[in-house]
Short mmCIF file of C-alpha atoms and ligand atoms in Angstrom, two decimals:
data_model
loop_
_atom_site.label_atom_id
_atom_site.label_comp_id
_atom_site.label_asym_id
_atom_site.label_seq_id
_atom_site.Cartn_x
_atom_site.Cartn_y
_atom_site.Cartn_z
CA UNK A 19 6.77 -19.70 -141.33
CA UNK A 20 6.95 -16.09 -142.44
CA UNK A 21 5.00 -12.93 -143.08
CA UNK A 22 4.03 -11.14 -146.28
CA UNK A 23 6.74 -8.87 -147.71
CA UNK A 24 6.56 -5.38 -146.25
CA UNK A 25 7.41 -2.48 -148.49
CA UNK A 26 7.90 0.47 -146.12
CA UNK A 27 8.96 0.61 -142.49
CA UNK A 28 9.95 3.26 -139.97
CA UNK A 29 12.46 0.95 -138.37
CA UNK A 30 16.10 1.26 -139.31
CA UNK A 31 16.17 -1.71 -141.70
CA UNK A 32 19.95 -1.82 -141.70
CA UNK A 33 19.96 -2.13 -137.93
CA UNK A 34 17.32 -4.89 -137.70
CA UNK A 35 17.83 -8.63 -138.11
CA UNK A 36 15.87 -9.86 -141.11
CA UNK A 37 14.01 -12.63 -139.26
CA UNK A 38 11.77 -10.02 -137.69
CA UNK A 39 10.57 -8.78 -141.03
CA UNK A 40 10.77 -11.70 -143.45
CA UNK A 41 10.71 -15.13 -141.77
CA UNK A 42 12.90 -16.39 -144.65
CA UNK A 43 10.29 -18.71 -146.07
CA UNK A 44 12.20 -19.03 -149.34
CA UNK A 45 15.31 -20.18 -147.50
CA UNK A 46 13.90 -23.62 -146.90
CA UNK A 47 16.97 -25.12 -145.25
CA UNK A 48 17.82 -24.06 -141.71
CA UNK A 49 19.94 -25.16 -138.76
CA UNK A 50 20.03 -23.61 -135.31
CA UNK A 51 23.33 -23.92 -133.44
CA UNK A 52 23.37 -23.54 -129.66
CA UNK A 53 26.68 -22.36 -128.26
CA UNK A 54 28.35 -21.69 -124.96
CA UNK A 55 31.10 -19.15 -124.65
CA UNK A 56 34.46 -20.84 -124.08
CA UNK A 57 36.69 -17.80 -124.49
CA UNK A 58 34.98 -14.43 -124.22
CA UNK A 59 37.57 -12.45 -126.19
CA UNK A 60 37.50 -14.90 -129.12
CA UNK A 61 33.68 -15.10 -128.97
CA UNK A 62 33.46 -11.31 -129.12
CA UNK A 63 35.91 -11.28 -132.03
CA UNK A 64 33.64 -13.65 -133.94
CA UNK A 65 30.54 -11.60 -133.10
CA UNK A 66 32.33 -8.47 -134.30
CA UNK A 67 33.11 -10.09 -137.65
CA UNK A 68 29.79 -11.94 -138.17
CA UNK A 69 27.84 -10.64 -141.15
CA UNK A 70 24.28 -10.69 -139.90
CA UNK A 71 21.55 -10.43 -142.48
CA UNK A 72 19.59 -7.23 -142.03
CA UNK A 73 15.96 -6.36 -142.75
CA UNK A 74 16.84 -4.27 -145.81
CA UNK A 75 14.42 -5.21 -148.59
CA UNK A 76 16.21 -6.59 -151.65
CA UNK A 77 14.52 -7.31 -155.00
CA UNK A 78 15.21 -11.03 -154.41
CA UNK A 79 15.56 -12.84 -151.10
CA UNK A 80 19.25 -13.57 -150.38
CA UNK A 81 20.63 -17.10 -150.86
CA UNK A 82 21.61 -17.37 -147.20
CA UNK A 83 20.89 -15.56 -143.95
CA UNK A 84 22.65 -15.48 -140.60
CA UNK A 85 20.92 -14.39 -137.36
CA UNK A 86 22.27 -14.31 -133.81
CA UNK A 87 20.58 -14.10 -130.40
CA UNK A 88 21.75 -14.29 -126.77
CA UNK A 89 20.44 -15.56 -123.46
CA UNK A 90 20.99 -13.42 -120.35
CA UNK A 91 23.58 -15.99 -119.25
CA UNK A 92 25.29 -15.56 -122.60
CA UNK A 93 25.46 -11.78 -122.26
CA UNK A 94 27.02 -12.26 -118.86
CA UNK A 95 29.57 -14.76 -120.25
CA UNK A 96 30.56 -12.19 -122.88
CA UNK A 97 31.26 -9.64 -120.14
CA UNK A 98 28.17 -7.42 -120.43
CA UNK A 99 27.79 -5.64 -117.05
CA UNK A 100 25.10 -6.97 -114.73
CA UNK A 101 23.52 -3.51 -114.48
CA UNK A 102 23.03 -3.51 -118.25
CA UNK A 103 21.60 -7.05 -118.33
CA UNK A 104 19.18 -6.16 -115.54
CA UNK A 105 17.70 -3.49 -117.78
CA UNK A 106 16.13 -6.30 -119.85
CA UNK A 107 12.82 -7.79 -118.78
CA UNK A 108 12.62 -9.96 -115.69
CA UNK A 109 11.52 -13.07 -117.56
CA UNK A 110 14.47 -12.83 -119.96
CA UNK A 111 16.92 -12.33 -117.10
CA UNK A 112 15.56 -15.14 -114.93
CA UNK A 113 15.15 -17.53 -117.87
CA UNK A 114 12.53 -20.01 -119.05
CA UNK A 115 13.57 -22.73 -116.57
CA UNK A 116 12.97 -20.68 -113.39
CA UNK A 117 10.79 -23.01 -111.21
CA UNK A 118 7.73 -20.81 -110.72
CA UNK A 119 7.77 -19.97 -114.41
CA UNK A 120 7.84 -23.68 -115.27
CA UNK A 121 4.68 -24.22 -113.23
CA UNK A 122 2.94 -21.33 -114.96
CA UNK A 123 3.99 -22.49 -118.43
CA UNK A 124 2.82 -26.03 -117.72
CA UNK A 125 6.38 -27.36 -117.87
CA UNK A 126 5.67 -30.06 -115.33
CA UNK A 127 5.67 -33.88 -115.35
CA UNK A 128 7.16 -35.12 -118.62
CA UNK A 129 7.75 -31.49 -119.66
CA UNK A 130 9.72 -30.39 -116.62
CA UNK A 131 13.04 -28.70 -117.37
CA UNK A 132 14.95 -31.38 -115.44
CA UNK A 133 14.14 -33.77 -118.31
CA UNK A 134 15.06 -31.43 -121.15
CA UNK A 135 18.00 -32.26 -123.38
CA UNK A 136 19.10 -28.61 -123.33
CA UNK A 137 18.17 -25.40 -121.52
CA UNK A 138 16.72 -27.11 -118.45
CA UNK A 139 19.33 -25.83 -116.00
CA UNK A 140 22.13 -23.26 -115.95
CA UNK A 141 24.68 -25.88 -117.04
CA UNK A 142 22.80 -26.69 -120.26
CA UNK A 143 21.46 -23.22 -121.03
CA UNK A 144 22.93 -22.00 -124.29
CA UNK A 145 24.70 -18.64 -124.36
CA UNK A 146 24.30 -17.89 -128.02
CA UNK A 147 21.87 -19.04 -130.69
CA UNK A 148 23.14 -18.84 -134.25
CA UNK A 149 20.50 -19.40 -136.93
CA UNK A 150 21.57 -20.39 -140.42
CA UNK A 151 19.06 -20.18 -143.29
CA UNK A 152 19.76 -21.07 -146.92
CA UNK A 153 18.19 -21.93 -150.24
CA UNK A 154 18.06 -25.68 -150.95
CA UNK A 155 21.52 -27.16 -151.39
CA UNK A 156 23.35 -24.13 -150.01
CA UNK A 157 23.20 -24.64 -146.26
CA UNK A 158 26.12 -26.96 -145.73
CA UNK A 159 28.79 -24.88 -147.45
CA UNK A 160 27.40 -21.70 -145.88
CA UNK A 161 27.65 -23.18 -142.39
CA UNK A 162 31.01 -24.76 -142.98
CA UNK A 163 32.62 -21.42 -143.85
CA UNK A 164 31.42 -20.00 -140.55
CA UNK A 165 31.93 -22.83 -138.08
CA UNK A 166 35.48 -23.38 -139.30
CA UNK A 167 36.43 -19.79 -138.51
CA UNK A 168 39.23 -19.73 -135.92
CA UNK A 169 37.47 -17.17 -133.69
CA UNK A 170 34.33 -19.36 -133.70
CA UNK A 171 36.29 -22.48 -132.79
CA UNK A 172 38.26 -20.72 -130.06
CA UNK A 173 35.35 -18.73 -128.74
CA UNK A 174 32.55 -21.28 -128.52
CA UNK A 175 31.66 -24.78 -127.49
CA UNK A 176 28.83 -26.17 -129.58
CA UNK A 177 26.24 -27.80 -127.31
CA UNK A 178 23.55 -28.65 -129.86
CA UNK A 179 23.05 -28.49 -133.57
CA UNK A 180 19.29 -28.41 -134.18
CA UNK A 181 18.61 -29.43 -137.74
CA UNK A 182 15.28 -28.73 -139.41
CA UNK A 183 13.33 -30.27 -142.29
CA UNK A 184 11.20 -28.71 -144.95
CA UNK A 185 7.76 -30.34 -144.69
CA UNK A 186 6.33 -28.04 -147.32
CA UNK A 187 4.61 -25.72 -144.81
CA UNK A 188 3.02 -28.58 -142.87
CA UNK A 189 3.79 -29.38 -139.27
CA UNK A 190 4.57 -33.03 -138.41
CA UNK A 191 0.96 -34.00 -137.51
CA UNK A 192 0.23 -33.12 -141.14
CA UNK A 193 -1.63 -29.80 -140.81
CA UNK A 194 -0.74 -26.72 -142.80
CA UNK A 195 1.05 -24.26 -140.52
CA UNK A 196 2.30 -20.70 -140.59
CA UNK A 197 -0.95 -19.26 -141.97
CA UNK A 198 -1.94 -16.82 -139.23
CA UNK A 199 0.53 -14.08 -138.38
CA UNK A 200 -0.20 -10.59 -137.05
CA UNK A 201 0.11 -7.76 -139.57
CA UNK A 202 2.66 -5.47 -138.00
CA UNK A 203 2.16 -1.74 -138.46
CA UNK A 204 5.73 -1.26 -139.74
CA UNK A 205 5.10 2.28 -140.92
CA UNK A 206 3.40 3.45 -137.68
CA UNK A 207 0.31 4.38 -139.69
CA UNK A 208 -2.20 3.94 -136.89
CA UNK A 209 -2.48 5.28 -133.38
CA UNK A 210 -1.49 2.15 -131.49
CA UNK A 211 -3.27 3.07 -128.29
CA UNK A 212 -6.62 3.97 -129.92
CA UNK A 213 -9.46 1.67 -128.91
CA UNK A 214 -10.58 -0.83 -131.49
CA UNK A 215 -13.91 -2.54 -131.76
CA UNK A 216 -14.01 -5.95 -133.35
CA UNK A 217 -11.15 -8.25 -134.29
CA UNK A 218 -8.58 -7.18 -136.78
CA UNK A 219 -5.18 -8.59 -137.46
CA UNK A 220 -3.11 -5.41 -137.05
CA UNK A 221 -0.50 -5.16 -134.31
CA UNK A 222 1.53 -2.18 -133.17
CA UNK A 223 5.21 -2.20 -134.14
CA UNK A 224 6.25 -2.04 -130.49
CA UNK A 225 4.60 -5.41 -129.84
CA UNK A 226 7.38 -7.00 -131.89
CA UNK A 227 10.25 -4.53 -132.06
CA UNK A 228 11.70 -2.88 -128.98
CA UNK A 229 12.05 0.89 -128.99
CA UNK A 230 8.70 1.69 -130.65
CA UNK A 231 5.18 2.25 -129.24
CA UNK A 232 3.27 -0.91 -128.35
CA UNK A 233 -0.49 -1.55 -128.25
CA UNK A 234 -0.74 0.66 -125.16
CA UNK A 235 1.08 3.48 -126.97
CA UNK A 236 3.98 2.91 -124.55
CA UNK A 237 7.56 1.71 -124.85
CA UNK A 238 8.40 -1.75 -123.50
CA UNK A 239 11.22 -1.90 -120.94
CA UNK A 240 14.74 -2.45 -122.22
CA UNK A 241 18.20 -1.19 -121.18
CA UNK A 242 18.65 2.56 -121.71
CA UNK A 243 22.32 3.46 -121.24
CA UNK A 244 24.23 6.67 -120.64
CA UNK A 245 25.99 8.18 -123.63
CA UNK A 246 29.75 7.53 -123.62
CA UNK A 247 32.50 5.87 -125.65
CA UNK A 248 31.10 2.33 -125.13
CA UNK A 249 27.59 3.29 -126.26
CA UNK A 250 28.61 5.74 -128.97
CA UNK A 251 27.32 3.62 -131.84
CA UNK A 252 23.97 2.73 -130.24
CA UNK A 253 20.81 4.52 -131.43
CA UNK A 254 19.16 7.07 -129.14
CA UNK A 255 15.90 6.11 -127.45
CA UNK A 256 12.85 7.60 -129.15
CA UNK A 257 11.14 8.10 -125.80
CA UNK A 258 14.27 9.36 -124.00
CA UNK A 259 16.53 11.04 -126.58
CA UNK A 260 19.39 11.62 -124.11
CA UNK A 261 19.75 7.88 -123.47
CA UNK A 262 21.19 5.18 -125.71
CA UNK A 263 18.80 2.37 -126.54
CA UNK A 264 20.31 -1.13 -126.41
CA UNK A 265 16.96 -2.73 -127.22
CA UNK A 266 15.92 -0.68 -130.23
CA UNK A 267 15.39 -2.71 -133.41
CA UNK A 268 15.78 -5.88 -131.37
CA UNK A 269 13.25 -8.26 -129.84
CA UNK A 270 12.94 -11.32 -127.62
CA UNK A 271 13.03 -14.77 -129.19
CA UNK A 272 11.37 -17.70 -127.43
CA UNK A 273 12.60 -21.11 -128.49
CA UNK A 274 11.04 -24.43 -127.43
CA UNK A 275 11.94 -27.81 -128.85
CA UNK A 276 8.58 -29.61 -128.97
CA UNK A 277 8.58 -33.32 -129.64
CA UNK A 278 5.46 -34.56 -131.45
CA UNK A 279 4.14 -38.09 -131.07
CA UNK A 280 2.75 -38.26 -134.59
CA UNK A 281 1.91 -41.97 -134.59
CA UNK A 282 0.27 -41.64 -131.15
CA UNK A 283 -1.80 -38.68 -132.34
CA UNK A 284 -3.23 -40.49 -135.38
CA UNK A 285 -3.67 -43.80 -133.55
CA UNK A 286 -5.71 -42.03 -130.87
CA UNK A 287 -7.89 -40.30 -133.48
CA UNK A 288 -8.46 -43.54 -135.37
CA UNK A 289 -9.37 -45.38 -132.19
CA UNK A 290 -11.89 -42.69 -131.36
CA UNK A 291 -13.26 -42.87 -134.91
CA UNK A 292 -13.35 -46.70 -134.74
CA UNK A 293 -11.05 -46.92 -137.76
CA UNK A 294 -12.98 -44.44 -139.93
CA UNK A 295 -10.11 -42.38 -141.41
CA UNK A 296 -12.31 -39.46 -142.56
CA UNK A 297 -13.85 -39.21 -139.11
CA UNK A 298 -10.40 -39.39 -137.52
CA UNK A 299 -9.24 -36.53 -139.71
CA UNK A 300 -12.36 -34.56 -138.79
CA UNK A 301 -11.59 -34.99 -135.08
CA UNK A 302 -8.00 -33.87 -135.70
CA UNK A 303 -9.34 -30.78 -137.50
CA UNK A 304 -11.59 -29.76 -134.63
CA UNK A 305 -8.67 -30.14 -132.24
CA UNK A 306 -6.54 -27.85 -134.41
CA UNK A 307 -9.38 -25.56 -135.55
CA UNK A 308 -8.48 -25.88 -139.22
CA UNK A 309 -8.59 -28.63 -141.84
CA UNK A 310 -5.35 -30.33 -142.82
CA UNK A 311 -5.21 -27.99 -145.82
CA UNK A 312 -5.41 -25.01 -143.45
CA UNK A 313 -8.98 -23.89 -144.10
CA UNK A 314 -10.74 -22.44 -141.05
CA UNK A 315 -13.70 -24.47 -139.81
CA UNK A 316 -15.93 -21.41 -139.50
CA UNK A 317 -17.70 -20.26 -142.67
CA UNK A 318 -15.89 -17.52 -144.57
CA UNK A 319 -16.67 -15.46 -147.66
CA UNK A 320 -15.70 -17.30 -150.88
CA UNK A 321 -12.98 -14.75 -151.67
CA UNK A 322 -11.62 -14.62 -148.12
CA UNK A 323 -8.07 -15.70 -147.40
CA UNK A 324 -7.44 -18.59 -145.00
CA UNK A 325 -6.81 -16.06 -142.28
CA UNK A 326 -9.75 -13.75 -142.87
CA UNK A 327 -12.25 -14.84 -140.22
CA UNK A 328 -13.29 -14.45 -136.62
CA UNK A 329 -15.58 -16.38 -134.28
CA UNK A 330 -18.47 -13.90 -134.05
CA UNK A 331 -20.91 -16.25 -135.80
CA UNK A 332 -19.81 -19.21 -133.73
CA UNK A 333 -20.09 -17.95 -130.15
CA UNK A 334 -20.59 -21.40 -128.61
CA UNK A 335 -17.95 -23.15 -130.66
CA UNK A 336 -20.42 -25.32 -132.56
CA UNK A 337 -18.29 -25.09 -135.71
CA UNK A 338 -14.84 -24.49 -134.29
CA UNK A 339 -14.68 -25.68 -130.67
CA UNK A 340 -13.76 -23.00 -128.16
CA UNK A 341 -10.96 -25.24 -126.91
CA UNK A 342 -9.43 -25.88 -130.39
CA UNK A 343 -5.72 -25.02 -130.61
CA UNK A 344 -6.11 -21.97 -132.84
CA UNK A 345 -9.05 -20.64 -130.84
CA UNK A 346 -7.13 -20.85 -127.59
CA UNK A 347 -3.97 -19.42 -129.16
CA UNK A 348 -5.86 -16.46 -130.67
CA UNK A 349 -9.52 -16.13 -129.64
CA UNK A 350 -9.83 -13.33 -132.25
CA UNK A 351 -13.13 -11.59 -131.40
CA UNK A 352 -11.37 -8.56 -130.03
CA UNK A 353 -12.68 -6.01 -127.62
CA UNK A 354 -16.41 -6.48 -127.90
CA UNK A 355 -18.08 -9.68 -128.92
CA UNK A 356 -20.71 -9.15 -131.60
CA UNK A 357 -19.56 -5.73 -132.88
CA UNK A 358 -21.95 -3.51 -130.90
CA UNK A 359 -23.36 -0.33 -132.45
CA UNK A 360 -22.81 3.14 -131.02
CA UNK A 361 -25.19 2.58 -128.10
CA UNK A 362 -23.27 -0.52 -127.09
CA UNK A 363 -19.97 1.30 -127.44
CA UNK A 364 -21.24 4.24 -125.38
CA UNK A 365 -22.40 1.83 -122.69
CA UNK A 366 -19.02 0.13 -122.69
CA UNK A 367 -17.17 3.46 -122.57
CA UNK A 368 -19.27 4.40 -119.53
CA UNK A 369 -18.29 1.17 -117.86
CA UNK A 370 -21.50 -0.78 -118.46
CA UNK A 371 -19.91 -3.43 -120.61
CA UNK A 372 -21.33 -6.82 -121.42
CA UNK A 373 -20.87 -9.37 -118.76
CA UNK A 374 -20.98 -12.47 -120.94
CA UNK A 375 -18.76 -15.35 -119.91
CA UNK A 376 -16.42 -14.86 -122.86
CA UNK A 377 -15.66 -11.19 -122.23
CA UNK A 378 -12.58 -11.77 -120.12
CA UNK A 379 -10.84 -13.72 -122.80
CA UNK A 380 -11.90 -11.69 -125.80
CA UNK A 381 -11.33 -8.21 -124.46
CA UNK A 382 -7.60 -8.20 -124.83
CA UNK A 383 -6.59 -10.36 -127.77
CA UNK A 384 -4.60 -7.55 -129.39
CA UNK A 385 -2.21 -7.47 -126.42
CA UNK A 386 -1.28 -11.14 -126.73
CA UNK A 387 -0.09 -11.74 -130.26
CA UNK A 388 3.11 -13.57 -131.19
CA UNK A 389 5.08 -13.74 -134.43
CA UNK A 390 5.80 -17.40 -135.14
CA UNK A 391 9.03 -18.30 -136.89
CA UNK A 392 9.47 -22.00 -136.06
CA UNK A 393 10.61 -24.89 -138.24
CA UNK A 394 9.99 -28.63 -138.13
CA UNK A 395 12.56 -31.31 -137.48
CA UNK A 396 12.86 -34.87 -138.84
CA UNK A 397 11.03 -36.23 -141.84
CA UNK A 398 7.27 -36.80 -142.02
CA UNK A 399 5.74 -40.21 -141.19
CA UNK A 400 3.85 -42.01 -143.95
CA UNK A 401 0.33 -43.39 -143.20
CA UNK A 402 1.79 -46.94 -143.40
CA UNK A 403 4.41 -46.12 -140.78
CA UNK A 404 1.76 -44.54 -138.60
CA UNK A 405 -0.34 -47.71 -138.88
CA UNK A 406 2.69 -49.75 -137.86
CA UNK A 407 3.21 -47.58 -134.77
CA UNK A 408 5.79 -45.10 -136.06
CA UNK A 409 9.27 -45.63 -137.39
CA UNK A 410 11.78 -47.70 -135.47
CA UNK A 411 9.38 -48.00 -132.56
CA UNK A 412 9.29 -44.22 -132.01
CA UNK A 413 13.01 -44.00 -131.40
CA UNK A 414 13.23 -41.24 -133.97
CA UNK A 415 12.23 -37.94 -132.45
CA UNK A 416 10.34 -35.48 -134.62
CA UNK A 417 8.55 -32.24 -133.90
CA UNK A 418 8.69 -28.50 -134.03
CA UNK A 419 11.49 -26.12 -133.12
CA UNK A 420 8.94 -23.56 -131.96
CA UNK A 421 10.29 -20.03 -132.29
CA UNK A 422 8.32 -16.89 -131.63
CA UNK A 423 9.24 -13.23 -131.49
CA UNK A 424 7.66 -10.72 -129.13
CA UNK A 425 8.67 -7.55 -127.27
CA UNK A 426 7.11 -8.61 -123.99
CA UNK A 427 7.58 -12.31 -123.21
CA UNK A 428 5.25 -12.35 -120.19
CA UNK A 429 2.37 -10.49 -121.85
CA UNK A 430 2.68 -12.26 -125.20
CA UNK A 431 4.22 -15.76 -125.36
CA UNK A 432 3.72 -16.62 -121.68
CA UNK A 433 0.15 -15.35 -121.65
CA UNK A 434 -0.79 -17.41 -124.71
CA UNK A 435 0.90 -20.46 -123.24
CA UNK A 436 -0.40 -20.24 -119.68
CA UNK A 437 -3.65 -18.27 -119.68
CA UNK A 438 -4.98 -19.76 -122.89
CA UNK A 439 -3.27 -23.02 -123.98
CA UNK A 440 -2.57 -24.64 -120.59
CA UNK A 441 -5.46 -23.11 -118.67
CA UNK A 442 -7.86 -25.83 -117.51
CA UNK A 443 -10.51 -23.20 -116.74
CA UNK A 444 -10.31 -21.51 -120.16
CA UNK A 445 -13.64 -20.04 -121.21
CA UNK A 446 -15.80 -22.23 -119.02
CA UNK A 447 -14.12 -25.46 -120.12
CA UNK A 448 -13.14 -27.12 -116.85
CA UNK A 449 -10.84 -30.09 -116.91
CA UNK A 450 -9.25 -29.59 -120.30
CA UNK A 451 -6.33 -27.77 -121.79
CA UNK A 452 -5.11 -27.42 -125.38
CA UNK A 453 -5.96 -30.75 -127.06
CA UNK A 454 -2.95 -30.53 -129.35
CA UNK A 455 -0.13 -29.06 -127.26
CA UNK A 456 -1.47 -29.42 -123.71
CA UNK A 457 0.44 -31.30 -121.03
CA UNK A 458 -2.28 -33.83 -120.42
CA UNK A 459 -1.10 -34.51 -116.92
CA UNK A 460 -3.90 -36.17 -114.99
CA UNK A 461 -4.98 -33.60 -112.39
CA UNK A 462 -7.94 -33.46 -110.06
CA UNK A 463 -9.78 -31.49 -112.73
CA UNK A 464 -8.84 -33.87 -115.52
CA UNK A 465 -7.00 -31.76 -118.12
CA UNK A 466 -7.23 -34.54 -120.65
CA UNK A 467 -10.67 -34.08 -122.16
CA UNK A 468 -11.86 -32.04 -125.13
CA UNK A 469 -15.37 -30.68 -125.60
CA UNK A 470 -16.91 -30.63 -129.06
CA UNK A 471 -20.33 -28.97 -129.05
CA UNK A 472 -22.60 -29.40 -132.06
CA UNK A 473 -25.22 -27.07 -133.56
CA UNK A 474 -27.91 -28.42 -131.24
CA UNK A 475 -25.91 -27.29 -128.25
CA UNK A 476 -25.20 -30.91 -127.30
CA UNK A 477 -21.74 -31.57 -125.94
CA UNK A 478 -19.61 -34.47 -126.99
CA UNK A 479 -16.63 -35.04 -124.74
CA UNK A 480 -13.52 -36.79 -125.93
CA UNK A 481 -11.70 -38.06 -122.89
CA UNK A 482 -8.44 -39.78 -122.01
CA UNK A 483 -6.45 -37.72 -124.51
CA UNK A 484 -2.80 -38.71 -124.23
CA UNK A 485 -0.06 -36.12 -124.37
CA UNK A 486 1.02 -35.58 -127.98
CA UNK A 487 3.59 -32.81 -127.52
CA UNK A 488 6.49 -32.90 -125.05
CA UNK A 489 8.93 -30.11 -124.32
CA UNK A 490 12.52 -31.22 -124.93
CA UNK A 491 14.42 -27.97 -124.52
CA UNK A 492 14.04 -24.24 -124.50
CA UNK A 493 15.42 -20.81 -123.71
CA UNK A 494 14.60 -17.12 -123.87
CA UNK A 495 16.90 -15.12 -126.14
CA UNK A 496 17.38 -11.49 -127.06
CA UNK A 497 17.67 -10.95 -130.83
CA UNK A 498 19.55 -7.64 -130.94
CA UNK A 499 19.73 -4.91 -133.53
CA UNK A 500 22.99 -4.86 -135.48
CA UNK A 501 24.38 -1.87 -133.54
CA UNK A 502 23.56 -3.57 -130.24
CA UNK A 503 25.40 -6.61 -131.57
CA UNK A 504 28.46 -4.41 -132.16
CA UNK A 505 28.14 -3.13 -128.59
CA UNK A 506 28.20 -6.72 -127.29
CA UNK A 507 31.20 -7.51 -129.50
CA UNK A 508 33.14 -4.55 -128.11
CA UNK A 509 32.07 -4.81 -124.49
CA UNK A 510 35.02 -4.97 -122.11
CA UNK A 511 37.40 -3.52 -124.68
CA UNK A 512 36.22 0.11 -124.35
C1 HEM B 8 4.17 -28.95 -131.65
C2 HEM B 8 3.44 -27.95 -131.22
C3 HEM B 8 2.49 -27.17 -132.08
C4 HEM B 8 1.81 -27.55 -133.19
C5 HEM B 8 1.82 -28.90 -133.88
C6 HEM B 8 1.03 -26.41 -133.62
C7 HEM B 8 0.21 -26.41 -134.73
C8 HEM B 8 -0.48 -25.30 -135.18
C9 HEM B 8 -1.30 -25.26 -136.36
C10 HEM B 8 -1.52 -26.46 -137.32
C11 HEM B 8 -1.81 -24.03 -136.48
C12 HEM B 8 -2.75 -23.52 -137.59
C13 HEM B 8 -2.00 -22.81 -138.68
C14 HEM B 8 -1.97 -21.31 -138.55
O1 HEM B 8 -2.98 -20.71 -138.17
O2 HEM B 8 -0.93 -20.72 -138.85
C15 HEM B 8 -1.32 -23.26 -135.36
C16 HEM B 8 -1.62 -21.94 -135.11
C17 HEM B 8 -1.15 -21.24 -134.02
N1 HEM B 8 -0.38 -21.70 -132.99
FE1 HEM B 8 0.36 -23.56 -132.82
N2 HEM B 8 1.25 -25.38 -132.75
C18 HEM B 8 2.14 -25.80 -131.80
C19 HEM B 8 2.62 -25.08 -130.73
C20 HEM B 8 2.22 -23.80 -130.41
C21 HEM B 8 2.65 -23.07 -129.23
C22 HEM B 8 3.60 -23.60 -128.16
C23 HEM B 8 2.04 -21.85 -129.29
C24 HEM B 8 2.14 -20.70 -128.33
C25 HEM B 8 2.20 -20.84 -127.03
C26 HEM B 8 1.26 -21.81 -130.51
C27 HEM B 8 0.54 -20.74 -130.93
C28 HEM B 8 -0.15 -20.68 -132.11
C29 HEM B 8 -0.79 -19.47 -132.60
C30 HEM B 8 -0.76 -18.08 -131.95
C31 HEM B 8 -1.41 -19.82 -133.80
C32 HEM B 8 -2.22 -18.92 -134.70
C33 HEM B 8 -3.64 -18.83 -134.21
C34 HEM B 8 -4.44 -17.85 -135.02
O3 HEM B 8 -4.03 -16.70 -135.10
O4 HEM B 8 -5.48 -18.26 -135.55
N3 HEM B 8 1.37 -23.01 -131.15
N4 HEM B 8 -0.52 -24.07 -134.58
#
């Protein structure tokens, strides 16, 4: 998944890891290595010598790219002072597996951290995430050069090597993915805090890069340090020029290993459709909110791109159900449903806004965007294998290494996950959560149905939806700027 190339930015491109800006779509091979620090001095030596790929725009994408991120536990293992770590956001410091957070994220039952293969408790939480990207055929030699480095071998213990596969921009259920991404205002062209009427895809730079104004026109919390020898190379904070900004040009990276039961998904759809494959595919599309080819279900102008739409003409979800995955993950119709004229805007400004049932969820979409950078793992299943119940009786695990970037984990990723995807009261839809990614744990309210209204306002309810996606691991990381990375590499030696 990646964004369109950006030509001009106000960020310091040389100080920013390229994943934020490019997504490395052309580098179709990738492996994520999860490490724990074995020897802090050797680990820091490796970090100091690692040649991270920056966000500098080159005429051609590079052949390989290397990106590095840290958990709070990892920063501590490297020797970063507690006072500095505590300057990062609470959710980063306390981690994704903190019990009350797990409840809010829906990580319960089969998804609970105690069952994860990594990241579920302090003993299995990685310290460092190293992401390797390469053009086809180049990944192995690129990785080998790095993992055979003496400082790497002395400094780290490898706890997981998460391989990925190139499914040609489809996710394992077979739907085109990576279409919708926010358009980041890299050049700070617009007043981030200005009110906006109607949905548009722009997002303030500070929503995705720390150290710049966010959608509120404010700066998201991050460690601001005193000037001194240890912080000499760090950039100054734009909002506090006397302080050194450890967060600037960095961001938070959320990683979740999501297992997908592909055979179970298609078997369920075919059962519902009584064996009619076209109907099964149609039901899958309404659950996702797009066709397998990625076209939105709502009507768009003939020349519109696959991402150029909102739900204004489909207020009741007759075309794209309100509970469909993409409609929960980004309800789109921004501040005011139905684009009111100046009288409506004046009324709203005076506090006499509409009181329709959808207002609470549509008023704040611009504050809850995420930049998705995930990749799939394991090969795709053929229709024959699906018919036979999967390969090797489902022993092979396949799914999505979900990765998203955001400057405020609680307001962005966690909000999308808990207030929209897992919420079994979302938009007047009691008893159901996200049909695709929901934890369909049987609760008093159900949480395993899916409502599909039609044009006549009649509701069809699909019930007994099994769980198709299971969380297998996860962690919250900080993806630093390159100067912050040098600070981490030198910490303790100054
Ligand atoms: C295995 C799990 C998942 C699968 C199979 C999946 C699949 C998809 C697909 C097929 C799309 C449509 C393509 C596109 O618009 O780019 C999509 C969009 C999206 N997904 Fe997921 N997804 C998964 C997990 C998640 C999670 C965990 C989140 C966040 C909590 C998420 C958030 C989004 C968002 C924000 C969009 C774009 C919506 C829009 O702007 O229209 N997805 N996903």
